[in-house]
mmCIF file of C-alpha atoms in Angstrom:
data_model
loop_
_atom_site.group_PDB
_atom_site.id
_atom_site.type_symbol
_atom_site.label_atom_id
_atom_site.label_comp_id
_atom_site.label_asym_id
_atom_site.label_seq_id
_atom_site.Cartn_x
_atom_site.Cartn_y
_atom_site.Cartn_z
ATOM 1 C CA MET Q 136 -7.104 -29.340 -6.348
ATOM 2 C CA ILE Q 137 -3.751 -27.712 -6.696
ATOM 3 C CA THR Q 138 -0.845 -28.988 -4.519
ATOM 4 C CA ARG Q 139 1.895 -26.801 -3.180
ATOM 5 C CA SER Q 140 4.523 -28.229 -5.770
ATOM 6 C CA GLU Q 141 2.198 -27.534 -8.626
ATOM 7 C CA LEU Q 142 1.621 -24.045 -7.299
ATOM 8 C CA SER Q 143 5.246 -23.400 -6.698
ATOM 9 C CA VAL Q 144 6.275 -24.078 -10.295
ATOM 10 C CA GLN Q 145 4.245 -21.272 -11.250
ATOM 11 C CA THR Q 146 7.192 -18.654 -11.102
ATOM 12 C CA ILE Q 147 6.463 -14.898 -11.209
ATOM 13 C CA SER Q 148 7.528 -14.833 -14.956
ATOM 14 C CA ASP Q 149 4.868 -17.620 -15.707
ATOM 15 C CA PHE Q 150 2.237 -14.996 -14.706
ATOM 16 C CA GLY Q 151 3.084 -12.770 -17.756
ATOM 17 C CA CYS Q 152 3.945 -9.024 -17.682
ATOM 18 C CA TRP Q 153 2.764 -6.889 -15.029
ATOM 19 C CA GLN Q 154 -0.201 -5.567 -17.027
ATOM 20 C CA GLU Q 155 -1.289 -9.195 -17.538
ATOM 21 C CA GLN Q 156 -0.849 -10.122 -13.878
ATOM 22 C CA LEU Q 157 -2.837 -7.078 -12.873
ATOM 23 C CA ALA Q 158 -5.648 -7.917 -15.341
ATOM 24 C CA GLY Q 159 -5.669 -11.562 -14.241
ATOM 25 C CA ALA Q 160 -6.025 -11.031 -10.574
ATOM 26 C CA ILE Q 161 -8.255 -13.456 -8.715
ATOM 27 C CA THR Q 162 -11.485 -11.693 -7.907
ATOM 28 C CA SER Q 163 -13.565 -14.865 -7.106
ATOM 29 C CA PRO Q 164 -13.516 -16.031 -3.386
ATOM 30 C CA GLU Q 165 -14.537 -19.509 -4.458
ATOM 31 C CA GLN Q 166 -11.481 -19.746 -6.804
ATOM 32 C CA LEU Q 167 -9.176 -18.445 -4.194
ATOM 33 C CA LEU Q 168 -10.417 -20.955 -1.531
ATOM 34 C CA THR Q 169 -9.956 -23.789 -4.061
ATOM 35 C CA MET Q 170 -6.514 -22.651 -5.213
ATOM 36 C CA LEU Q 171 -5.401 -22.704 -1.470
ATOM 37 C CA GLN Q 172 -7.277 -25.945 -0.465
ATOM 38 C CA LEU Q 173 -9.281 -24.064 2.164
ATOM 39 C CA SER Q 174 -12.663 -25.113 3.735
ATOM 40 C CA PRO Q 175 -15.718 -24.202 1.652
ATOM 41 C CA GLU Q 176 -17.243 -22.826 4.800
ATOM 42 C CA LEU Q 177 -15.282 -19.740 4.361
ATOM 43 C CA LEU Q 178 -17.213 -18.942 0.980
ATOM 44 C CA SER Q 179 -20.578 -17.674 2.213
ATOM 45 C CA PRO Q 180 -19.142 -14.993 4.535
ATOM 46 C CA ALA Q 181 -16.585 -14.108 1.762
ATOM 47 C CA LEU Q 182 -19.313 -13.493 -0.696
ATOM 48 C CA LYS Q 183 -21.372 -11.505 1.655
ATOM 49 C CA ALA Q 184 -18.363 -9.148 2.492
ATOM 50 C CA CYS Q 185 -17.550 -8.840 -1.201
ATOM 51 C CA GLN Q 186 -20.739 -7.149 -1.860
ATOM 52 C CA GLU Q 187 -19.253 -4.084 0.244
ATOM 53 C CA PHE Q 188 -15.739 -4.493 -0.987
ATOM 54 C CA PRO Q 189 -14.794 -6.727 -3.747
ATOM 55 C CA LEU Q 190 -11.870 -9.307 -3.485
ATOM 56 C CA ARG Q 191 -8.848 -8.750 -5.637
ATOM 57 C CA VAL Q 192 -5.550 -10.430 -5.404
ATOM 58 C CA PRO Q 193 -2.725 -11.269 -7.920
ATOM 59 C CA HIS Q 194 -1.538 -14.791 -8.532
ATOM 60 C CA ALA Q 195 1.989 -13.761 -7.523
ATOM 61 C CA TYR Q 196 0.944 -12.781 -4.050
ATOM 62 C CA ILE Q 197 -1.159 -15.894 -3.726
ATOM 63 C CA ASN Q 198 1.852 -17.944 -4.508
ATOM 64 C CA ARG Q 199 3.450 -16.905 -1.220
ATOM 65 C CA MET Q 200 0.478 -18.170 0.704
ATOM 66 C CA GLU Q 201 0.603 -21.556 2.581
ATOM 67 C CA LEU Q 202 -1.909 -24.203 1.340
ATOM 68 C CA GLY Q 203 -4.674 -25.242 3.698
ATOM 69 C CA ASN Q 204 -3.803 -22.432 6.165
ATOM 70 C CA ALA Q 205 -6.822 -20.232 6.851
ATOM 71 C CA ASN Q 206 -4.662 -18.156 9.131
ATOM 72 C CA ASP Q 207 -1.922 -17.393 6.633
ATOM 73 C CA PRO Q 208 -0.786 -13.842 7.332
ATOM 74 C CA LEU Q 209 -0.923 -13.033 3.726
ATOM 75 C CA LEU Q 210 -4.282 -14.593 3.243
ATOM 76 C CA ARG Q 211 -5.782 -12.812 6.095
ATOM 77 C CA GLN Q 212 -4.946 -9.276 4.520
ATOM 78 C CA VAL Q 213 -7.095 -10.179 1.291
ATOM 79 C CA LEU Q 214 -9.752 -12.615 2.248
ATOM 80 C CA PRO Q 215 -13.171 -11.272 2.809
ATOM 81 C CA VAL Q 216 -14.741 -12.291 6.085
ATOM 82 C CA GLY Q 217 -18.069 -11.900 7.845
ATOM 83 C CA GLU Q 218 -16.851 -9.455 10.393
ATOM 84 C CA GLU Q 219 -16.578 -6.770 7.723
ATOM 85 C CA CYS Q 220 -20.299 -6.438 7.577
ATOM 86 C CA GLU Q 221 -20.662 -5.471 11.187
ATOM 87 C CA HIS Q 222 -21.277 -1.909 12.078
ATOM 88 C CA ILE Q 223 -18.866 -0.977 14.905
ATOM 89 C CA GLU Q 224 -19.218 2.529 16.484
ATOM 90 C CA GLY Q 225 -16.267 4.811 15.680
ATOM 91 C CA PHE Q 226 -15.551 3.023 12.407
ATOM 92 C CA GLY Q 227 -16.758 5.065 9.410
ATOM 93 C CA LEU Q 228 -16.550 5.696 5.688
ATOM 94 C CA ASP Q 229 -14.173 8.495 5.703
ATOM 95 C CA PRO Q 230 -11.861 7.640 8.923
ATOM 96 C CA LEU Q 231 -9.278 10.433 7.983
ATOM 97 C CA ALA Q 232 -11.720 12.965 6.834
ATOM 98 C CA GLU Q 233 -10.100 13.285 3.599
ATOM 99 C CA GLN Q 234 -12.956 14.543 1.648
ATOM 100 C CA SER Q 235 -12.874 17.663 3.515
ATOM 101 C CA GLN Q 236 -9.274 18.063 2.512
ATOM 102 C CA ASN Q 237 -9.793 17.785 -1.114
ATOM 103 C CA PRO Q 238 -9.403 21.230 -2.591
ATOM 104 C CA THR Q 239 -9.580 20.138 -6.158
ATOM 105 C CA ASP Q 240 -10.328 16.953 -7.926
ATOM 106 C CA GLY Q 241 -7.321 14.414 -7.448
ATOM 107 C CA VAL Q 242 -5.664 16.459 -4.689
ATOM 108 C CA ILE Q 243 -5.558 15.689 -0.947
ATOM 109 C CA HIS Q 244 -3.769 18.355 1.001
ATOM 110 C CA LYS Q 245 -3.521 17.496 4.587
ATOM 111 C CA TYR Q 246 -0.002 18.514 5.702
ATOM 112 C CA HIS Q 247 2.028 21.468 5.336
ATOM 113 C CA GLY Q 248 4.845 21.216 2.615
ATOM 114 C CA ARG Q 249 3.363 18.067 0.783
ATOM 115 C CA LEU Q 250 0.304 16.936 -0.856
ATOM 116 C CA LEU Q 251 -1.139 13.734 -2.567
ATOM 117 C CA LEU Q 252 -2.220 13.359 -6.255
ATOM 118 C CA ILE Q 253 -4.723 10.601 -6.520
ATOM 119 C CA VAL Q 254 -3.318 9.153 -9.802
ATOM 120 C CA SER Q 255 -5.324 6.063 -10.049
ATOM 121 C CA GLY Q 256 -8.426 4.622 -8.123
ATOM 122 C CA ALA Q 257 -7.226 1.025 -9.299
ATOM 123 C CA CYS Q 258 -5.190 -1.349 -6.987
ATOM 124 C CA ALA Q 259 -3.519 -4.617 -7.675
ATOM 125 C CA VAL Q 260 -4.768 -6.126 -4.359
ATOM 126 C CA ASN Q 261 -7.906 -5.008 -2.226
ATOM 127 C CA CYS Q 262 -6.414 -5.065 1.374
ATOM 128 C CA ARG Q 263 -9.268 -5.610 3.710
ATOM 129 C CA PHE Q 264 -7.992 -2.828 6.242
ATOM 130 C CA CYS Q 265 -7.677 -0.108 3.556
ATOM 131 C CA PHE Q 266 -8.709 3.318 4.900
ATOM 132 C CA ARG Q 267 -9.756 4.361 1.245
ATOM 133 C CA ARG Q 268 -12.003 1.323 0.805
ATOM 134 C CA HIS Q 269 -15.001 3.787 0.600
ATOM 135 C CA PHE Q 270 -13.146 6.735 -1.072
ATOM 136 C CA PRO Q 271 -15.269 8.381 -3.997
ATOM 137 C CA TYR Q 272 -12.435 7.767 -6.547
ATOM 138 C CA GLN Q 273 -15.020 8.337 -9.267
ATOM 139 C CA ASP Q 274 -15.175 12.066 -8.132
ATOM 140 C CA ASN Q 275 -11.447 12.251 -8.035
ATOM 141 C CA ARG Q 276 -10.364 11.359 -11.607
ATOM 142 C CA LEU Q 277 -7.574 13.386 -13.121
ATOM 143 C CA ASP Q 278 -8.936 14.245 -16.508
ATOM 144 C CA ARG Q 279 -7.526 17.001 -18.505
ATOM 145 C CA ASP Q 280 -9.376 19.821 -16.576
ATOM 146 C CA SER Q 281 -8.865 18.444 -13.216
ATOM 147 C CA TRP Q 282 -5.164 17.825 -14.043
ATOM 148 C CA ASN Q 283 -4.762 21.576 -15.107
ATOM 149 C CA SER Q 284 -6.425 22.542 -11.721
ATOM 150 C CA ALA Q 285 -4.150 20.255 -9.877
ATOM 151 C CA MET Q 286 -1.002 21.654 -11.544
ATOM 152 C CA GLU Q 287 -2.224 25.196 -10.968
ATOM 153 C CA TYR Q 288 -2.980 24.454 -7.272
ATOM 154 C CA ILE Q 289 0.656 23.136 -6.752
ATOM 155 C CA ARG Q 290 2.159 26.066 -8.691
ATOM 156 C CA SER Q 291 0.334 28.623 -6.449
ATOM 157 C CA ASP Q 292 1.561 27.155 -3.149
ATOM 158 C CA THR Q 293 5.267 27.607 -3.021
ATOM 159 C CA SER Q 294 5.265 25.819 0.431
ATOM 160 C CA ILE Q 295 4.806 22.510 -1.391
ATOM 161 C CA LYS Q 296 8.199 20.831 -1.522
ATOM 162 C CA GLU Q 297 6.890 17.342 -2.018
ATOM 163 C CA VAL Q 298 4.363 15.593 -4.265
ATOM 164 C CA ILE Q 299 3.190 12.243 -3.352
ATOM 165 C CA LEU Q 300 1.695 9.977 -6.016
ATOM 166 C CA SER Q 301 -0.977 7.881 -4.374
ATOM 167 C CA GLY Q 302 -4.355 6.191 -5.154
ATOM 168 C CA GLY Q 303 -5.561 3.538 -5.280
ATOM 169 C CA ASP Q 304 -2.288 2.467 -6.307
ATOM 170 C CA PRO Q 305 -0.247 4.965 -8.445
ATOM 171 C CA LEU Q 306 1.847 2.248 -10.209
ATOM 172 C CA ALA Q 307 -1.527 0.643 -11.596
ATOM 173 C CA THR Q 308 -1.103 3.554 -14.129
ATOM 174 C CA SER Q 309 1.282 3.139 -17.170
ATOM 175 C CA ASP Q 310 4.798 4.384 -17.010
ATOM 176 C CA ARG Q 311 4.034 6.569 -20.017
ATOM 177 C CA ARG Q 312 1.352 8.487 -18.086
ATOM 178 C CA LEU Q 313 3.519 8.559 -14.845
ATOM 179 C CA GLU Q 314 6.458 10.040 -16.772
ATOM 180 C CA LYS Q 315 4.401 12.887 -18.199
ATOM 181 C CA ILE Q 316 3.137 13.639 -14.568
ATOM 182 C CA ALA Q 317 6.770 13.742 -13.367
ATOM 183 C CA ALA Q 318 7.932 15.838 -16.317
ATOM 184 C CA GLU Q 319 5.252 18.499 -15.572
ATOM 185 C CA LEU Q 320 6.173 18.463 -11.883
ATOM 186 C CA ASN Q 321 9.832 18.834 -12.805
ATOM 187 C CA HIS Q 322 8.978 22.412 -14.216
ATOM 188 C CA ILE Q 323 7.589 23.552 -10.811
ATOM 189 C CA ASP Q 324 10.837 25.007 -9.090
ATOM 190 C CA HIS Q 325 9.660 24.792 -5.531
ATOM 191 C CA VAL Q 326 8.808 21.129 -5.904
ATOM 192 C CA GLU Q 327 11.985 19.045 -4.850
ATOM 193 C CA THR Q 328 10.784 15.550 -4.098
ATOM 194 C CA LEU Q 329 8.698 13.055 -5.865
ATOM 195 C CA ARG Q 330 7.390 10.191 -3.487
ATOM 196 C CA ILE Q 331 5.320 7.199 -4.625
ATOM 197 C CA HIS Q 332 3.340 5.083 -2.286
ATOM 198 C CA SER Q 333 2.605 1.683 -3.687
ATOM 199 C CA ARG Q 334 1.798 -1.845 -2.813
ATOM 200 C CA LEU Q 335 2.411 -3.091 -6.226
ATOM 201 C CA PRO Q 336 6.133 -3.928 -5.911
ATOM 202 C CA ILE Q 337 5.182 -6.240 -3.218
ATOM 203 C CA VAL Q 338 2.131 -7.838 -4.785
ATOM 204 C CA ILE Q 339 3.473 -7.916 -8.341
ATOM 205 C CA PRO Q 340 7.362 -7.365 -8.115
ATOM 206 C CA ASP Q 341 7.491 -7.376 -11.914
ATOM 207 C CA ARG Q 342 5.941 -3.799 -11.914
ATOM 208 C CA VAL Q 343 9.551 -2.603 -11.291
ATOM 209 C CA THR Q 344 10.431 -2.343 -14.973
ATOM 210 C CA ASP Q 345 13.235 -0.557 -16.789
ATOM 211 C CA ASP Q 346 10.830 2.042 -17.829
ATOM 212 C CA LEU Q 347 9.791 2.766 -14.100
ATOM 213 C CA ILE Q 348 13.277 3.065 -13.068
ATOM 214 C CA ASN Q 349 14.360 5.245 -16.075
ATOM 215 C CA TRP Q 350 11.615 7.853 -15.570
ATOM 216 C CA PHE Q 351 11.618 7.743 -11.790
ATOM 217 C CA ALA Q 352 15.071 7.797 -10.888
ATOM 218 C CA ARG Q 353 16.628 9.924 -13.811
ATOM 219 C CA GLN Q 354 15.003 13.430 -13.185
ATOM 220 C CA ARG Q 355 15.498 16.535 -11.141
ATOM 221 C CA LEU Q 356 13.207 15.605 -8.399
ATOM 222 C CA GLN Q 357 14.558 13.436 -5.552
ATOM 223 C CA PRO Q 358 12.967 9.887 -5.848
ATOM 224 C CA VAL Q 359 11.393 8.229 -2.883
ATOM 225 C CA MET Q 360 9.407 5.026 -2.880
ATOM 226 C CA VAL Q 361 7.364 3.896 0.174
ATOM 227 C CA ILE Q 362 6.249 0.370 -0.332
ATOM 228 C CA HIS Q 363 3.520 -1.330 1.874
ATOM 229 C CA ALA Q 364 4.511 -4.543 3.397
ATOM 230 C CA ASN Q 365 3.007 -5.860 6.768
ATOM 231 C CA HIS Q 366 4.563 -9.276 7.146
ATOM 232 C CA ALA Q 367 8.138 -10.812 6.286
ATOM 233 C CA ASN Q 368 6.508 -13.686 4.160
ATOM 234 C CA GLU Q 369 5.605 -10.819 1.697
ATOM 235 C CA ILE Q 370 9.291 -10.311 0.864
ATOM 236 C CA ASP Q 371 10.653 -13.068 -1.373
ATOM 237 C CA ASP Q 372 13.395 -13.306 -3.944
ATOM 238 C CA SER Q 373 11.260 -11.502 -6.555
ATOM 239 C CA VAL Q 374 10.585 -8.443 -4.094
ATOM 240 C CA ARG Q 375 14.221 -8.259 -3.049
ATOM 241 C CA GLU Q 376 15.459 -8.206 -6.696
ATOM 242 C CA ALA Q 377 12.965 -5.340 -7.525
ATOM 243 C CA MET Q 378 14.029 -3.418 -4.490
ATOM 244 C CA PHE Q 379 17.760 -3.836 -5.257
ATOM 245 C CA ARG Q 380 17.127 -2.263 -8.832
ATOM 246 C CA LEU Q 381 15.545 0.645 -7.443
ATOM 247 C CA LYS Q 382 18.076 1.237 -4.801
ATOM 248 C CA GLN Q 383 20.978 0.919 -7.350
ATOM 249 C CA ALA Q 384 19.266 3.635 -9.415
ATOM 250 C CA GLY Q 385 19.400 5.916 -6.439
ATOM 251 C CA VAL Q 386 15.684 5.649 -5.115
ATOM 252 C CA THR Q 387 15.274 6.033 -1.295
ATOM 253 C CA LEU Q 388 13.141 3.084 -0.093
ATOM 254 C CA LEU Q 389 11.058 3.091 2.977
ATOM 255 C CA ASN Q 390 8.291 0.824 4.077
ATOM 256 C CA GLN Q 391 5.188 1.630 6.036
ATOM 257 C CA ALA Q 392 3.123 -1.055 7.670
ATOM 258 C CA VAL Q 393 -0.142 -1.290 9.528
ATOM 259 C CA LEU Q 394 -0.341 -3.105 12.922
ATOM 260 C CA LEU Q 395 -2.993 -5.824 12.234
ATOM 261 C CA LYS Q 396 -4.562 -8.235 14.713
ATOM 262 C CA GLY Q 397 -3.617 -11.954 13.762
ATOM 263 C CA ILE Q 398 -1.148 -10.878 11.182
ATOM 264 C CA ASN Q 399 1.705 -8.919 12.842
ATOM 265 C CA ASP Q 400 0.647 -8.133 16.263
ATOM 266 C CA SER Q 401 3.725 -9.914 17.994
ATOM 267 C CA ALA Q 402 7.285 -8.541 18.505
ATOM 268 C CA SER Q 403 8.695 -11.501 16.767
ATOM 269 C CA ALA Q 404 6.495 -10.762 13.523
ATOM 270 C CA LEU Q 405 7.542 -7.115 13.663
ATOM 271 C CA ILE Q 406 11.356 -7.854 14.234
ATOM 272 C CA GLN Q 407 11.141 -10.451 11.228
ATOM 273 C CA LEU Q 408 9.612 -7.782 9.095
ATOM 274 C CA GLY Q 409 12.159 -5.241 9.871
ATOM 275 C CA GLU Q 410 14.981 -7.655 9.217
ATOM 276 C CA ALA Q 411 13.562 -8.904 5.862
ATOM 277 C CA LEU Q 412 12.978 -5.271 4.780
ATOM 278 C CA PHE Q 413 16.595 -4.406 5.624
ATOM 279 C CA LYS Q 414 17.929 -7.301 3.632
ATOM 280 C CA ALA Q 415 15.952 -6.141 0.670
ATOM 281 C CA GLY Q 416 17.467 -2.588 1.097
ATOM 282 C CA VAL Q 417 14.294 -1.048 2.683
ATOM 283 C CA LEU Q 418 14.090 0.875 5.896
ATOM 284 C CA PRO Q 419 11.095 0.556 8.296
ATOM 285 C CA TYR Q 420 9.419 3.953 8.270
ATOM 286 C CA TYR Q 421 5.816 3.864 9.866
ATOM 287 C CA LEU Q 422 4.076 1.380 11.817
ATOM 288 C CA HIS Q 423 0.464 2.669 11.606
ATOM 289 C CA LEU Q 424 -2.335 1.896 14.149
ATOM 290 C CA LEU Q 425 -5.348 0.968 12.231
ATOM 291 C CA ASP Q 426 -7.447 3.778 10.743
ATOM 292 C CA PRO Q 427 -10.962 3.270 11.780
ATOM 293 C CA VAL Q 428 -12.627 2.488 8.541
ATOM 294 C CA HIS Q 429 -15.849 0.645 8.416
ATOM 295 C CA GLY Q 430 -15.185 -3.119 7.587
ATOM 296 C CA ALA Q 431 -11.754 -3.355 9.182
ATOM 297 C CA ALA Q 432 -12.542 -3.230 12.936
ATOM 298 C CA HIS Q 433 -11.706 -6.832 13.472
ATOM 299 C CA PHE Q 434 -7.923 -5.897 12.711
ATOM 300 C CA ASP Q 435 -7.862 -3.259 15.559
ATOM 301 C CA ILE Q 436 -4.921 -3.387 18.123
ATOM 302 C CA PRO Q 437 -5.292 -1.349 21.398
ATOM 303 C CA GLU Q 438 -2.888 1.426 21.626
ATOM 304 C CA VAL Q 439 -1.475 0.190 24.974
ATOM 305 C CA LYS Q 440 -0.658 -3.243 23.275
ATOM 306 C CA ALA Q 441 1.108 -1.546 20.369
ATOM 307 C CA THR Q 442 3.372 0.455 22.647
ATOM 308 C CA ARG Q 443 4.203 -2.657 24.467
ATOM 309 C CA LEU Q 444 5.131 -4.434 21.263
ATOM 310 C CA LEU Q 445 7.275 -1.647 20.042
ATOM 311 C CA LYS Q 446 9.191 -1.508 23.345
ATOM 312 C CA GLU Q 447 10.020 -5.106 22.880
ATOM 313 C CA VAL Q 448 11.121 -4.502 19.149
ATOM 314 C CA MET Q 449 13.255 -1.654 20.295
ATOM 315 C CA ALA Q 450 14.895 -3.778 22.945
ATOM 316 C CA ASN Q 451 15.905 -6.454 20.483
ATOM 317 C CA CYS Q 452 16.658 -4.482 17.316
ATOM 318 C CA PRO Q 453 19.090 -1.506 16.278
ATOM 319 C CA GLY Q 454 17.320 1.877 16.104
ATOM 320 C CA TYR Q 455 17.286 1.926 12.174
ATOM 321 C CA LEU Q 456 14.946 -1.165 12.226
ATOM 322 C CA VAL Q 457 12.374 0.332 14.503
ATOM 323 C CA PRO Q 458 9.541 2.024 12.699
ATOM 324 C CA LYS Q 459 7.850 4.966 14.100
ATOM 325 C CA LEU Q 460 4.598 3.959 15.642
ATOM 326 C CA VAL Q 461 1.879 6.532 14.594
ATOM 327 C CA ARG Q 462 -1.684 7.254 14.378
ATOM 328 C CA GLU Q 463 -3.454 9.582 11.789
ATOM 329 C CA ILE Q 464 -5.860 11.777 13.433
ATOM 330 C CA PRO Q 465 -8.144 14.048 11.132
ATOM 331 C CA GLY Q 466 -7.301 17.695 11.540
ATOM 332 C CA ARG Q 467 -3.709 17.322 12.816
ATOM 333 C CA LEU Q 468 -0.918 18.795 10.795
ATOM 334 C CA GLY Q 469 1.109 15.655 10.632
ATOM 335 C CA LYS Q 470 1.140 12.077 11.718
ATOM 336 C CA THR Q 471 0.649 11.633 15.638
ATOM 337 C CA TRP Q 472 3.550 9.654 17.066
ATOM 338 C CA ILE Q 473 2.822 7.190 19.730
ATOM 339 C CA SER Q 474 5.637 7.289 22.250
#
């Protein structure tokens, strides 16, 4: 049985380069429960839930969890549970109707002026609340033909000012491939901003390499990175170092979080998250109400409670530490702000 002292000596560098950490992520519920000294009673429901959506979590992220605590806020984001198998009315496979906004393979175009490129279907961590947990990534691979179609689609629509690299997680792809994507976008005059949405700098901070910074920050397009952190415990020294390096290179850093029952559904948790982000050079951006995806209903928070929490955060924080509370509604031309 692993003790906290034994676990803590496994520093991030001990896990190898980011590619090795990605490949070596824990996929066995039994192994995860053993590492964290948790009850074997959690295993059976975890195995059942894994049949619908596999477990995947890197060692560097596990290293921030508390031993023996089944309610650890990081663990609850990744541990499969029996509630995921329940069929709840209103929670479906395509909660944002993205498959109807998929004009060509690898492209999701929902909002005016910007679109998403599905660069990778892979993730470093399988968050149990992921709204794309049922997304048909196999039908949206950017092979040579679909890549040419995607670029032609962007060239033909001069209203597109921003391209967002998404997934899966776009940073699960090599820097060489990402640099080629950025280079081609650089030649499309009406594209002005390149945004990356990624959880990798949180769960594997070593993903922020010199190569990443070089291609992302040193180009014509304005670089923006939106990270995904939901709890202050996710932001340790290794994450802060990675964020500082990006910020020093001129990358605009924002965070989007999801409001999750039992994880960050208190004003104190949201305030601590905002403060931890700011100390890392990141501004809170969005706080999302849960997208109604099948398997995640047990995380849902009523809108009335969410607004009450945000009012309390606003009363105790400067405005720049208060994220916008939003819900995404299919067919709308942008996020719906909850006032």
